[in-house]
mmCIF file of C-alpha atoms in Angstrom:
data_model
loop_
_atom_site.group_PDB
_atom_site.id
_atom_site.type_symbol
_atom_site.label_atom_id
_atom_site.label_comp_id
_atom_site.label_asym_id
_atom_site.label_seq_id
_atom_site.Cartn_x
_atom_site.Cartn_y
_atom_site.Cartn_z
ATOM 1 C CA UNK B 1 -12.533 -14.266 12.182
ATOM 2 C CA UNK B 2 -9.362 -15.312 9.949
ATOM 3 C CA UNK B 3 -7.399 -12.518 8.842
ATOM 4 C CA UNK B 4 -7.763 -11.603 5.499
ATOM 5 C CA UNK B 5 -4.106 -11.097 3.696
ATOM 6 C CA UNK B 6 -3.561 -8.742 0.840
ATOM 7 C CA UNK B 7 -0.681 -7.707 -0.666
ATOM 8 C CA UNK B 8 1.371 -4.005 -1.669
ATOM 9 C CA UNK B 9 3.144 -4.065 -4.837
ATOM 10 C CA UNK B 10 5.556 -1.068 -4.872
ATOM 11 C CA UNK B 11 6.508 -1.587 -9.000
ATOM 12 C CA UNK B 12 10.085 -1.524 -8.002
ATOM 13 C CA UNK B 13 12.703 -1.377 -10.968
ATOM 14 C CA UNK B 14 15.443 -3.074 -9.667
ATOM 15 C CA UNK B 15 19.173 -2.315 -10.984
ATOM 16 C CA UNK B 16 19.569 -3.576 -14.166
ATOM 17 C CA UNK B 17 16.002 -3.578 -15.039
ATOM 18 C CA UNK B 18 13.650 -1.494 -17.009
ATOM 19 C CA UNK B 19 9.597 -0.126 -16.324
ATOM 20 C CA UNK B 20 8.964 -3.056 -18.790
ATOM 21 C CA UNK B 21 10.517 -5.579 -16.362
ATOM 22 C CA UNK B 22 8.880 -3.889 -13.242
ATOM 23 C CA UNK B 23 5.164 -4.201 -14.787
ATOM 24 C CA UNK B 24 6.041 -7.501 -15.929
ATOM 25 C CA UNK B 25 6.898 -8.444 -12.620
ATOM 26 C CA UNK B 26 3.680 -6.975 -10.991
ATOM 27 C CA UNK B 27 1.546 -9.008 -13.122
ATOM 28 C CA UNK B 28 3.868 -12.226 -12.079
ATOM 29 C CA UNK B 29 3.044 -11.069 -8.215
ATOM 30 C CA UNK B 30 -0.824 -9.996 -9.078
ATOM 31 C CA UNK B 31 -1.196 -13.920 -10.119
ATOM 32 C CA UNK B 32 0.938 -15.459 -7.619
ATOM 33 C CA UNK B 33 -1.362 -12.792 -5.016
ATOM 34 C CA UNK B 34 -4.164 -15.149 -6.754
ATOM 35 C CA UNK B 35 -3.467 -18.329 -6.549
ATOM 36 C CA UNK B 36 -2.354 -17.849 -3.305
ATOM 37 C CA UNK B 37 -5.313 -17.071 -1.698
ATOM 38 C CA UNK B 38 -4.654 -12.805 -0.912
ATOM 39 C CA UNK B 39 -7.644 -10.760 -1.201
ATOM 40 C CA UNK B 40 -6.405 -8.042 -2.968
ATOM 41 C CA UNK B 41 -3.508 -6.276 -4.631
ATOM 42 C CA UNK B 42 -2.840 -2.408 -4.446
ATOM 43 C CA UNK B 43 -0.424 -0.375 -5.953
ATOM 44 C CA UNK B 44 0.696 3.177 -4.469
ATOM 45 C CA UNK B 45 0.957 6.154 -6.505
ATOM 46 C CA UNK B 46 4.739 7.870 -6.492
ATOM 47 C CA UNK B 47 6.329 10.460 -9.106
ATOM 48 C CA UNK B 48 9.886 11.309 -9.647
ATOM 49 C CA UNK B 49 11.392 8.330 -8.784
ATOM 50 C CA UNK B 50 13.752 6.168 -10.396
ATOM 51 C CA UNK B 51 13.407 2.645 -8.802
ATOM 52 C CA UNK B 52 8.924 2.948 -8.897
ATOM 53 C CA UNK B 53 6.739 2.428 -11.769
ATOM 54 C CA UNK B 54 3.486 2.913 -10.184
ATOM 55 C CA UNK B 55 3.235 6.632 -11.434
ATOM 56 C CA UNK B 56 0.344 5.612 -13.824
ATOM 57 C CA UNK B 57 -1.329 3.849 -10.834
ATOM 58 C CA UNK B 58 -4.974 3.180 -12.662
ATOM 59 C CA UNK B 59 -2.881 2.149 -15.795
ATOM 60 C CA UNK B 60 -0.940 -0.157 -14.316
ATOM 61 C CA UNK B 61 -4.291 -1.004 -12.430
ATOM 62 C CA UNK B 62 -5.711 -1.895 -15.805
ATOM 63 C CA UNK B 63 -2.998 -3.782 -17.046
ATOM 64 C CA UNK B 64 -2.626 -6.396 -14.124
ATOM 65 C CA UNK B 65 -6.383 -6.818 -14.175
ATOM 66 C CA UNK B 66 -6.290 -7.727 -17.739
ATOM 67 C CA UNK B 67 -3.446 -10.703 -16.387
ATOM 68 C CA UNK B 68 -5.632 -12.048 -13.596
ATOM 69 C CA UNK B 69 -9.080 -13.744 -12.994
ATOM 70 C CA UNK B 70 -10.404 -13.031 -9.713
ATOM 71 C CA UNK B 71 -8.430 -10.798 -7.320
ATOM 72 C CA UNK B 72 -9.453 -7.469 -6.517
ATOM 73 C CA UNK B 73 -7.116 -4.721 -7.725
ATOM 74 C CA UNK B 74 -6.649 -0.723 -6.458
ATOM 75 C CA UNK B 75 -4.822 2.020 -5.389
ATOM 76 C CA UNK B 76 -2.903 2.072 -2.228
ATOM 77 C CA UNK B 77 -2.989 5.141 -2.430
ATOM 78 C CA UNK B 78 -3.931 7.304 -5.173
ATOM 79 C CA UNK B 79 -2.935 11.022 -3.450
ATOM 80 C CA UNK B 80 -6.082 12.840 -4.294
ATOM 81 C CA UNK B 81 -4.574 16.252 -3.813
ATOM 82 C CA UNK B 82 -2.782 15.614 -6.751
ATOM 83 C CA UNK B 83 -5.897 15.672 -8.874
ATOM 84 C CA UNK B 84 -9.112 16.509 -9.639
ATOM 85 C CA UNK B 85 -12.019 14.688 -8.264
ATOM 86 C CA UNK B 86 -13.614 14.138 -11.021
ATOM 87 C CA UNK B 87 -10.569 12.932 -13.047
ATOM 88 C CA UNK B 88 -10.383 10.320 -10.417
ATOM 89 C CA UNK B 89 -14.094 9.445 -10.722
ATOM 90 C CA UNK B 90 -13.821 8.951 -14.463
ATOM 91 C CA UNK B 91 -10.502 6.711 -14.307
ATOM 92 C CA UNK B 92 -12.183 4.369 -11.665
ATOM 93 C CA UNK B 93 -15.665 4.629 -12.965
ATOM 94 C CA UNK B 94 -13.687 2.930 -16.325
ATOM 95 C CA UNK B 95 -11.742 0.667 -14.684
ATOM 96 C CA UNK B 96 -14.666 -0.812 -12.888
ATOM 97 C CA UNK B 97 -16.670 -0.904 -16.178
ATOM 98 C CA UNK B 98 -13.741 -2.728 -17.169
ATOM 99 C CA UNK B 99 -13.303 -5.409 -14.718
ATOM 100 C CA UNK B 100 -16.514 -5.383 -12.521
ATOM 101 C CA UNK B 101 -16.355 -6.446 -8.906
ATOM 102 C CA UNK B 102 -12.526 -6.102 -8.896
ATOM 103 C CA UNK B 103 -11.543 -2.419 -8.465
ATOM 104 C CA UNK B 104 -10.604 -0.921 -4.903
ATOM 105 C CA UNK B 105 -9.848 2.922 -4.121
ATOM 106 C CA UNK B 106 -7.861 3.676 -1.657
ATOM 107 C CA UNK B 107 -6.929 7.727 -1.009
ATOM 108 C CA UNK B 108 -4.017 9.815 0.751
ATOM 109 C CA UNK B 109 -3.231 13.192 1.107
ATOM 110 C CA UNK B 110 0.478 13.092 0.686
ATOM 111 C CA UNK B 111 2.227 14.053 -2.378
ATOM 112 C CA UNK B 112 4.068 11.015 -2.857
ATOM 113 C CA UNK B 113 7.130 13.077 -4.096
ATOM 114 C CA UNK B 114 9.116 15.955 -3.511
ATOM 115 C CA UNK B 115 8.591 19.652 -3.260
ATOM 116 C CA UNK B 116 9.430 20.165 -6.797
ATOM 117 C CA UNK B 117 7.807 17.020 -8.089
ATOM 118 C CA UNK B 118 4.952 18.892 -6.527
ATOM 119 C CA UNK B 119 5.168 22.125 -8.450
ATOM 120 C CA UNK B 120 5.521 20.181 -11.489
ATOM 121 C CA UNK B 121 2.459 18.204 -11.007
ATOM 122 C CA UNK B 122 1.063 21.631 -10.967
ATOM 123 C CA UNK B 123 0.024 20.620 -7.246
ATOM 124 C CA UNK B 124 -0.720 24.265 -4.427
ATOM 125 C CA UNK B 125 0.982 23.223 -1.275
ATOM 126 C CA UNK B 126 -2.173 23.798 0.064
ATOM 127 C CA UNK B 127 -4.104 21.144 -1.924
ATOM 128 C CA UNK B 128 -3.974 19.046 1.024
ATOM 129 C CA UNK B 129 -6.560 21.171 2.960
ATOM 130 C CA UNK B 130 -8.930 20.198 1.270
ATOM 131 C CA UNK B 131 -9.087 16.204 1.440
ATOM 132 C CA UNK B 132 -11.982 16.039 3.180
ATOM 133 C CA UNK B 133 -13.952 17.997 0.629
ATOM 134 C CA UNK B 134 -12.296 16.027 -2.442
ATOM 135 C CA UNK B 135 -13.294 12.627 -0.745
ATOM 136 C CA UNK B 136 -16.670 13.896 -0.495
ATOM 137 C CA UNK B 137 -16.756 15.187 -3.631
ATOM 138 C CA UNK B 138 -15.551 11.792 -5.555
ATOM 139 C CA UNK B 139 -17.653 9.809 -3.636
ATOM 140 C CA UNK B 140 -20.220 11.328 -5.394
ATOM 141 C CA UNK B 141 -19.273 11.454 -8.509
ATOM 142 C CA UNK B 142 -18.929 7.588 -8.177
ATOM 143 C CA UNK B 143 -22.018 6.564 -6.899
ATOM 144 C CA UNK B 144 -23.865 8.823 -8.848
ATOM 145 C CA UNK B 145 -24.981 11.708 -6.560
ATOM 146 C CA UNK B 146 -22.825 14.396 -7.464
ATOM 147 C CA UNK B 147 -22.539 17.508 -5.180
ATOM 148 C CA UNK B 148 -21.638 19.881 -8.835
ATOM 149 C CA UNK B 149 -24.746 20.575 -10.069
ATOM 150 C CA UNK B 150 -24.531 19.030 -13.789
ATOM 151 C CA UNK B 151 -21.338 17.610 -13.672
ATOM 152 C CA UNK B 152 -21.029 13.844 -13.756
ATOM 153 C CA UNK B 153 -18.734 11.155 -13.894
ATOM 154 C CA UNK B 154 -18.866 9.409 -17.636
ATOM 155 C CA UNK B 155 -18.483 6.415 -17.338
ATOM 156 C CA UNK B 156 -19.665 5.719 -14.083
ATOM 157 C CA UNK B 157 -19.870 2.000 -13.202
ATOM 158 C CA UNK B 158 -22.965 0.125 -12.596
ATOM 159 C CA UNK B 159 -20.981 -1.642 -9.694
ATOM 160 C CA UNK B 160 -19.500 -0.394 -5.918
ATOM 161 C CA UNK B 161 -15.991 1.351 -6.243
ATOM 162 C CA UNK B 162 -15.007 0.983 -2.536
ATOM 163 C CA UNK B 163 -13.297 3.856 -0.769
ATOM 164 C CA UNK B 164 -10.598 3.644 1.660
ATOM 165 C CA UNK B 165 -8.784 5.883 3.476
ATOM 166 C CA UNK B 166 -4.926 6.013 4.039
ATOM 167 C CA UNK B 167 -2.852 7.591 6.303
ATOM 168 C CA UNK B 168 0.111 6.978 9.187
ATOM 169 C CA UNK B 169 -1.454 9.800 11.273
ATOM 170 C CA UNK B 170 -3.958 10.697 13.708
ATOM 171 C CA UNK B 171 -5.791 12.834 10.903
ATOM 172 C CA UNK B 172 -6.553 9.742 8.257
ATOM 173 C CA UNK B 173 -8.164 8.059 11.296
ATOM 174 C CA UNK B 174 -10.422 11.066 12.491
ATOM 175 C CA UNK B 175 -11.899 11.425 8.683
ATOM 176 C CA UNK B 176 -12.248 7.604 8.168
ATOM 177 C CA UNK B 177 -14.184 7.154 10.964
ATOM 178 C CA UNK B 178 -15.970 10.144 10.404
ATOM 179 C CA UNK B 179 -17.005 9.603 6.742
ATOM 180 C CA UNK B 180 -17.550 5.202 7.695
ATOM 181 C CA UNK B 181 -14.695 4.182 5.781
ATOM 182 C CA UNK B 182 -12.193 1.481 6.118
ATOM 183 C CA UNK B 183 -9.001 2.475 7.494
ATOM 184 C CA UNK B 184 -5.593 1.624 6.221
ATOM 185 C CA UNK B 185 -2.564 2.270 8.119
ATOM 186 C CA UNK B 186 0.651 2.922 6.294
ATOM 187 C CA UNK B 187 2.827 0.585 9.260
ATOM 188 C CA UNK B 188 5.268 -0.703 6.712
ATOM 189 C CA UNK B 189 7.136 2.391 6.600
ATOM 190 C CA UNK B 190 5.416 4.933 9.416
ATOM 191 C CA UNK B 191 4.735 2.856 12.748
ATOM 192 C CA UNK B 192 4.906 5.409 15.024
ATOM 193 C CA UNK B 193 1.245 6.513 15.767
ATOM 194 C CA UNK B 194 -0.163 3.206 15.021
ATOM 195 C CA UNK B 195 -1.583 2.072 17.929
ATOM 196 C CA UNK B 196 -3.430 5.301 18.552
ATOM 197 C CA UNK B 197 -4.474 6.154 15.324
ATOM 198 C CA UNK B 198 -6.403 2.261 15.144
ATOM 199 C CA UNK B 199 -7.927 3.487 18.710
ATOM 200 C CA UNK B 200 -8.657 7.200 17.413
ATOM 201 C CA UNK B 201 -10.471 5.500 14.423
ATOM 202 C CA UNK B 202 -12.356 2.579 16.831
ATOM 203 C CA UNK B 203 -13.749 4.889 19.026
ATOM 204 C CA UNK B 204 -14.696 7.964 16.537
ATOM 205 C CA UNK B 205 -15.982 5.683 13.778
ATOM 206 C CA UNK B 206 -19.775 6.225 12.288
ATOM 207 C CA UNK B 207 -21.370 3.989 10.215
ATOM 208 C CA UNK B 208 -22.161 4.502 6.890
ATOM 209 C CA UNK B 209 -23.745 3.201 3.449
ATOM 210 C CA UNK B 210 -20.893 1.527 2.923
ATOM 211 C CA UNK B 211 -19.713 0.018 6.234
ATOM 212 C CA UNK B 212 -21.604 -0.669 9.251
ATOM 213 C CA UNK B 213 -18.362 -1.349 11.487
ATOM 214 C CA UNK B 214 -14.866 -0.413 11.656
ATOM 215 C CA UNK B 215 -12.530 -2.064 9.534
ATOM 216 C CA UNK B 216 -8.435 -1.755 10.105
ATOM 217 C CA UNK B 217 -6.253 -2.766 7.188
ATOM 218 C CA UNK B 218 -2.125 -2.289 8.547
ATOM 219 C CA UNK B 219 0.805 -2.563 6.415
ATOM 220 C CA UNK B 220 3.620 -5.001 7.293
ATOM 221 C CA UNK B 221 6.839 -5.906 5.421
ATOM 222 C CA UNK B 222 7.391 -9.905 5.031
ATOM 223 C CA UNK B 223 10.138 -11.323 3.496
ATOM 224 C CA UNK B 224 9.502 -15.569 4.047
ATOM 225 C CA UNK B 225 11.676 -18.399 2.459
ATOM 226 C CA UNK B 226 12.392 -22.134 3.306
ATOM 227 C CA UNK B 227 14.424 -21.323 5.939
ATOM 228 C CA UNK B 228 15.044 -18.524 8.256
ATOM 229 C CA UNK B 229 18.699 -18.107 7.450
ATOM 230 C CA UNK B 230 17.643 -17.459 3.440
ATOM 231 C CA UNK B 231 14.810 -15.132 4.606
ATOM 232 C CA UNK B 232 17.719 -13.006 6.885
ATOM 233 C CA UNK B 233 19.860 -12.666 4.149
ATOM 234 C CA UNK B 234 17.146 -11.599 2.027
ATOM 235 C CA UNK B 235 16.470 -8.769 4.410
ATOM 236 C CA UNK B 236 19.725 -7.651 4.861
ATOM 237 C CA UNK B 237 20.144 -7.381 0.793
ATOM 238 C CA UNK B 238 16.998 -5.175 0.441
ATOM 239 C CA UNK B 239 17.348 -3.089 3.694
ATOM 240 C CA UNK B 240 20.733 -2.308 2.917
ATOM 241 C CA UNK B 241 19.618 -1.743 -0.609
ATOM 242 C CA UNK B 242 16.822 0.735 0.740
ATOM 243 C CA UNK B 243 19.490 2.818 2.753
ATOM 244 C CA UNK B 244 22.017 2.883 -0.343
ATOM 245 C CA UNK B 245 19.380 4.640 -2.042
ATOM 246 C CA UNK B 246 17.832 6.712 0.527
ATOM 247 C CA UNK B 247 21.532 8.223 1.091
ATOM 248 C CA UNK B 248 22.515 8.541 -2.582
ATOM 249 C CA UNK B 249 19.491 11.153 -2.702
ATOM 250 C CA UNK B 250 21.805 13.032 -1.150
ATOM 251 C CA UNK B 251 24.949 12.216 -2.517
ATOM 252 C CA UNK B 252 24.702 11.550 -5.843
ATOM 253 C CA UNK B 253 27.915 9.853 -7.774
ATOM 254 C CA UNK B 254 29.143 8.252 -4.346
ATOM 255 C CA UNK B 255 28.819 4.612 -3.729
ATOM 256 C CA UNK B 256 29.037 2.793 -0.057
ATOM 257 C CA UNK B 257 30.437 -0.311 0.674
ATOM 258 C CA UNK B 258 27.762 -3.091 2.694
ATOM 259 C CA UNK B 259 30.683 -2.592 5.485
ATOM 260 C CA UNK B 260 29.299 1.412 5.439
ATOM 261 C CA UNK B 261 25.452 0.975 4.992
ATOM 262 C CA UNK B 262 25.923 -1.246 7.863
ATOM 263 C CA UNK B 263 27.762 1.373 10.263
ATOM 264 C CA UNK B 264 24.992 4.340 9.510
ATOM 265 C CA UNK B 265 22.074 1.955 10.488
ATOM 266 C CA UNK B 266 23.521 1.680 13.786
ATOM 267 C CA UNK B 267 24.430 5.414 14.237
ATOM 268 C CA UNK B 268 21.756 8.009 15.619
ATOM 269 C CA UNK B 269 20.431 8.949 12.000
ATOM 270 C CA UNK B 270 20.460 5.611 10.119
ATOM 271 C CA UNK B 271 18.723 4.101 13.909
ATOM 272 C CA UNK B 272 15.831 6.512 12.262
ATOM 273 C CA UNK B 273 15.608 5.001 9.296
ATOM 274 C CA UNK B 274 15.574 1.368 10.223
ATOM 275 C CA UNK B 275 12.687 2.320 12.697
ATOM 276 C CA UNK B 276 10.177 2.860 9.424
ATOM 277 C CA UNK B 277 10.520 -1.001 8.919
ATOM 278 C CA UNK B 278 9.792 -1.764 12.818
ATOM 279 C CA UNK B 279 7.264 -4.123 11.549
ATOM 280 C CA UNK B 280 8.884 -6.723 9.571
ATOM 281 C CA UNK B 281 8.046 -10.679 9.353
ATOM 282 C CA UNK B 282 10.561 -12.367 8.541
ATOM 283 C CA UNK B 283 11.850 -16.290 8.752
ATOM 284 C CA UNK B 284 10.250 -19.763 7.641
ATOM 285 C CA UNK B 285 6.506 -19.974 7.057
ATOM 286 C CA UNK B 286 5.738 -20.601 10.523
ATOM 287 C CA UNK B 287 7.411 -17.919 11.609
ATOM 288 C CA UNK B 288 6.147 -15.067 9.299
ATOM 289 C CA UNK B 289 2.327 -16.369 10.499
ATOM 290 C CA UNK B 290 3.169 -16.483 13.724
ATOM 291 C CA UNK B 291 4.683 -12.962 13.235
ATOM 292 C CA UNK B 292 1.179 -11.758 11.272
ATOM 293 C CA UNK B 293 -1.000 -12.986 13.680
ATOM 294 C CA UNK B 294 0.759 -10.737 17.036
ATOM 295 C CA UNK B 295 1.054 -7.647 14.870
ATOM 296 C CA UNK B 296 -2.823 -8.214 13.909
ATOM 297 C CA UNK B 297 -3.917 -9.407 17.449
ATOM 298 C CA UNK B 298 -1.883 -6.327 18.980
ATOM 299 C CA UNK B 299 -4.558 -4.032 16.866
ATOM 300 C CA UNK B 300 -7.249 -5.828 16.210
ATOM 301 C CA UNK B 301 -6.675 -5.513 12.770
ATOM 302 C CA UNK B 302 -9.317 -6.799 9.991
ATOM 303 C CA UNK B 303 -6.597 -7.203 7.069
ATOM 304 C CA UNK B 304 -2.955 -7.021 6.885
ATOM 305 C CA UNK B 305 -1.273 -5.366 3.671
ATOM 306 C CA UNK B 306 1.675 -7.138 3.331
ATOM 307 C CA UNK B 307 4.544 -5.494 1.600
ATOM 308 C CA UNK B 308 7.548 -8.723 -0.235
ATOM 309 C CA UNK B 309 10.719 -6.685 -0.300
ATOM 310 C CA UNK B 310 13.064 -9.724 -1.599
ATOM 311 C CA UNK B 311 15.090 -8.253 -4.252
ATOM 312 C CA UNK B 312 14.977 -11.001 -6.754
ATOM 313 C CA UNK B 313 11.426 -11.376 -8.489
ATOM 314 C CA UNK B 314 11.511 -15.415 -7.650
ATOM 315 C CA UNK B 315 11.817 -14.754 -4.300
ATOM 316 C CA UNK B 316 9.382 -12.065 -3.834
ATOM 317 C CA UNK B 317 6.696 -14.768 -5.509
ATOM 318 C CA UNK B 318 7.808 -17.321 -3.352
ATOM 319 C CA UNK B 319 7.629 -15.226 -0.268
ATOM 320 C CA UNK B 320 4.026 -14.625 -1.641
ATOM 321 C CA UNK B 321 3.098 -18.558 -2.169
ATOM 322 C CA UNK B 322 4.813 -19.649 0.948
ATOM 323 C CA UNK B 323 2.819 -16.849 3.015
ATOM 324 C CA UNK B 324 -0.385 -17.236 1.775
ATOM 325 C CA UNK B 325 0.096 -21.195 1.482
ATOM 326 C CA UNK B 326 1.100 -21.077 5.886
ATOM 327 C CA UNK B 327 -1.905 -18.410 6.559
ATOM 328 C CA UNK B 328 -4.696 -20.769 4.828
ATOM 329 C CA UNK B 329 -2.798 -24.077 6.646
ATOM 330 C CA UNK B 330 -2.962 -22.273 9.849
ATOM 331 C CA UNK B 331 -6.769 -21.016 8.950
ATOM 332 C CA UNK B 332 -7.712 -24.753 8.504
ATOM 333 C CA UNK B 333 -6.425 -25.978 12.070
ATOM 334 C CA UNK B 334 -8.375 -23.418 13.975
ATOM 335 C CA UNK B 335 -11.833 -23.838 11.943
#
C-alpha cells in the first residue's frame, strides 16, 4: 500500500515575526499540504512559549479549515490532562459541525510546557494518571454514549471525530492498542523507543469500532529543496537555530556565535540533543523519498507525519510541494 504523507505544523514565530505572521503562515502550509497531495495537517498544543502559536490548538484548527477545501485538519496532540473531557468534546463536536469530514483528534498526556506553565494551567501533577479514563470518557461524549449520567456534549457532530493516540513511549502504545486506536509516534523529536513501542502496539492491539487493524503514524523531520547542498544548509540554519534557543532557556541575555552552537552539538550534552532529530530527510526530492520510504519500511508504518523545519516560510512550502510532488511520482511508477 502507498504511504500516506501528512504533515506537522509547529506555528513557529520566527525572529522578527509576530502570532499574526505564524497563523498566516500555517494557512499558506495547510494549502500547499493540499494541493500537494498530504492527507492531513495537525497542529500540537504548547503553552508558554515564545517561538509557538499553537496554544489555541482548535482555534487555530478552525481558522486553517476556514482557508482550505479538502484536507483533514486536527490536533497533534491536544494534552488531555490539561482539560476537561468534556471541554474537549464540545470544542471538537463544533469544529466538526463546522467543517464535516475534516476534523482529526489526536491526544497526549504530556503537559506540553513547564512545571510552572503547569500550575498555571491550573493542571495536578497527577492529571496524567488518569489518561486512560479521560480518553474513555471523551470518546463518549463524542459519539454520543456518555459514561456521566446526563451530561452531554452540545454540539455533538453528526459525523466521526477520529481518535488517535500519541506518545514516544512504551505506555501510548499499550493504551492504543488496547482501546483500537491508531498510533502516532512522536519520532521527530523522541526516537528512542520507537521500534519497540510500534512492536508493543502490533502485537497488543484489539480491534475496535473504529479500527479493525493496527495503524502506525511516525513523525519525521524533512527539509527537501532543488538540490542537496540548499537542503544542508537549510538544516544547519534551523538546527543550529533549535539549539540557540534550547540553550538561551537557560541563559537568558547571552547570545552564541554559529562557531559555538556548532562546538556544543559535538560535545557529550549537545550529542543529546541532536539525537531527538535522529530521523531527518533531508536532500533533493529523490532523496527525501528514498529517505521516507526506509524509515517507513523499517516500521511498517501506515503514515508518516512529516515535520518542514526550513526557516524561511518559502522554503518550508516548497519543501512541502517538492515532497509531496516526488512521493505521488514515485507512487505512479510502482502502481
Amino acid at each position: 500500500m502507498p504511504i500516506a504523507l501528512s504533515l506537522l505544523d509547529l506555528a513557529v514565530i520566527a525572529p522578527g515575526q509576530t502570532a499574526r505572521d505564524s497563523f498566516q503562515n500555517s494557512v499558506a502550509l495547510a494549502q500547499a499540504a493540499e494541493r500537494s497531495g498530504y492527507r492531513r495537517v495537525w497542529y500540537a498544543e504548547h503553552h508558554n512559549m515564545k517561538s509557538i502559536a499553537s496554544s489555541a490548538t482548535s482555534v487555530l484548527i478552525g481558522h486553517v479549515a476556514g482557508h482550505t477545501e479538502t484536507i483533514r485538519l486536527g490536533a497533534g496532540g491536544i494534552m488531555l490532562p490539561n482539560h476537561s473531557p468534556l471541554v474537549i468534546a464540545e470544542q471538537f463536536g463544533t469544529l466538526e459541525s463546522l467543517y464535516p469530514g475534516r476534523i482529526d483528534l489526536g491526544l497526549g498526556r504530556a503537559p506540553g510546557s513547564d512545571q510552572e506553565t503547569m500550575r498555571a494551567l491550573r493542571r495536578n501533577p497527577s492529571s496524567a494518571d488518569t489518561f486512560p479514563q479521560d480518553v474513555l470518557e471523551l470518546q463518549g461524549y463524542l459519539t454520543g454514549n456518555s459514561r456521566i449520567p446526563g451530561i452531554q456534549a452540545v454540539p455533538r457532530a453528526e459525523g466521526v471525530v477520529p481518535l488517535y493516540i500519541l506518545g514516544s513511549s512504551l505506555f501510548g502504545a499499550q493504551l492504543a492498542a488496547h482501546l483500537g486506536l491508531p498510533y502516532a509516534f512522536a519520532s521527530h523529536f523522541a526516537p528512542d523507543s520507537l521500534h519497540e513501542a510500534v512492536r508493543e502496539y502490533r502485537d497488543r492491539f484489539r480491534p475496535s469500532e473504529q479500527l479493525a487493524e493496527p495503524y502506525v503514524m511516525a513523525g519525521v523531520n524533512v527539509f527537501a529543496a532543488e538540490d542537496r547542498a540548499q537542503a544542508e544548509e537549510q538544516k544547519t540554519i534551523s538546527y543550529r537555530a533549535r539549539t540557540r534557543a534550547f540553550i538561551k532557556r537557560g541563559a537568558a541575555g547571552m547570545d552564541f556565535s554559529d562557531e559555538e552552537i556548532d562546538a556544543f552539538l559535538a560535545s557529550p550534552n549537545g550529542r543529546h540533543l541532536a539525537r531527538m532529530t535522529t530521523y531527518t530527510a533531508v536532500g533533493t526530492p529523490a532523496d527525501v523519498v528514498a529517505y521516507l520510504e526506509d524509515f517507513a519500511a523499517g516500521i511498517q508504518a501506515d503514515e508518516l507525519i512529516t515535520a518542514h523545519h526550513a526557516q524561511n516560510i518559502d522554503d518550508r512550502v516548497r519543501s512541502i510541494e517538492l515532497t509531496g510532488a516526488a512521493m505521488d511520482a514515485r507512487e505512479s511508477v510502482t502502481r
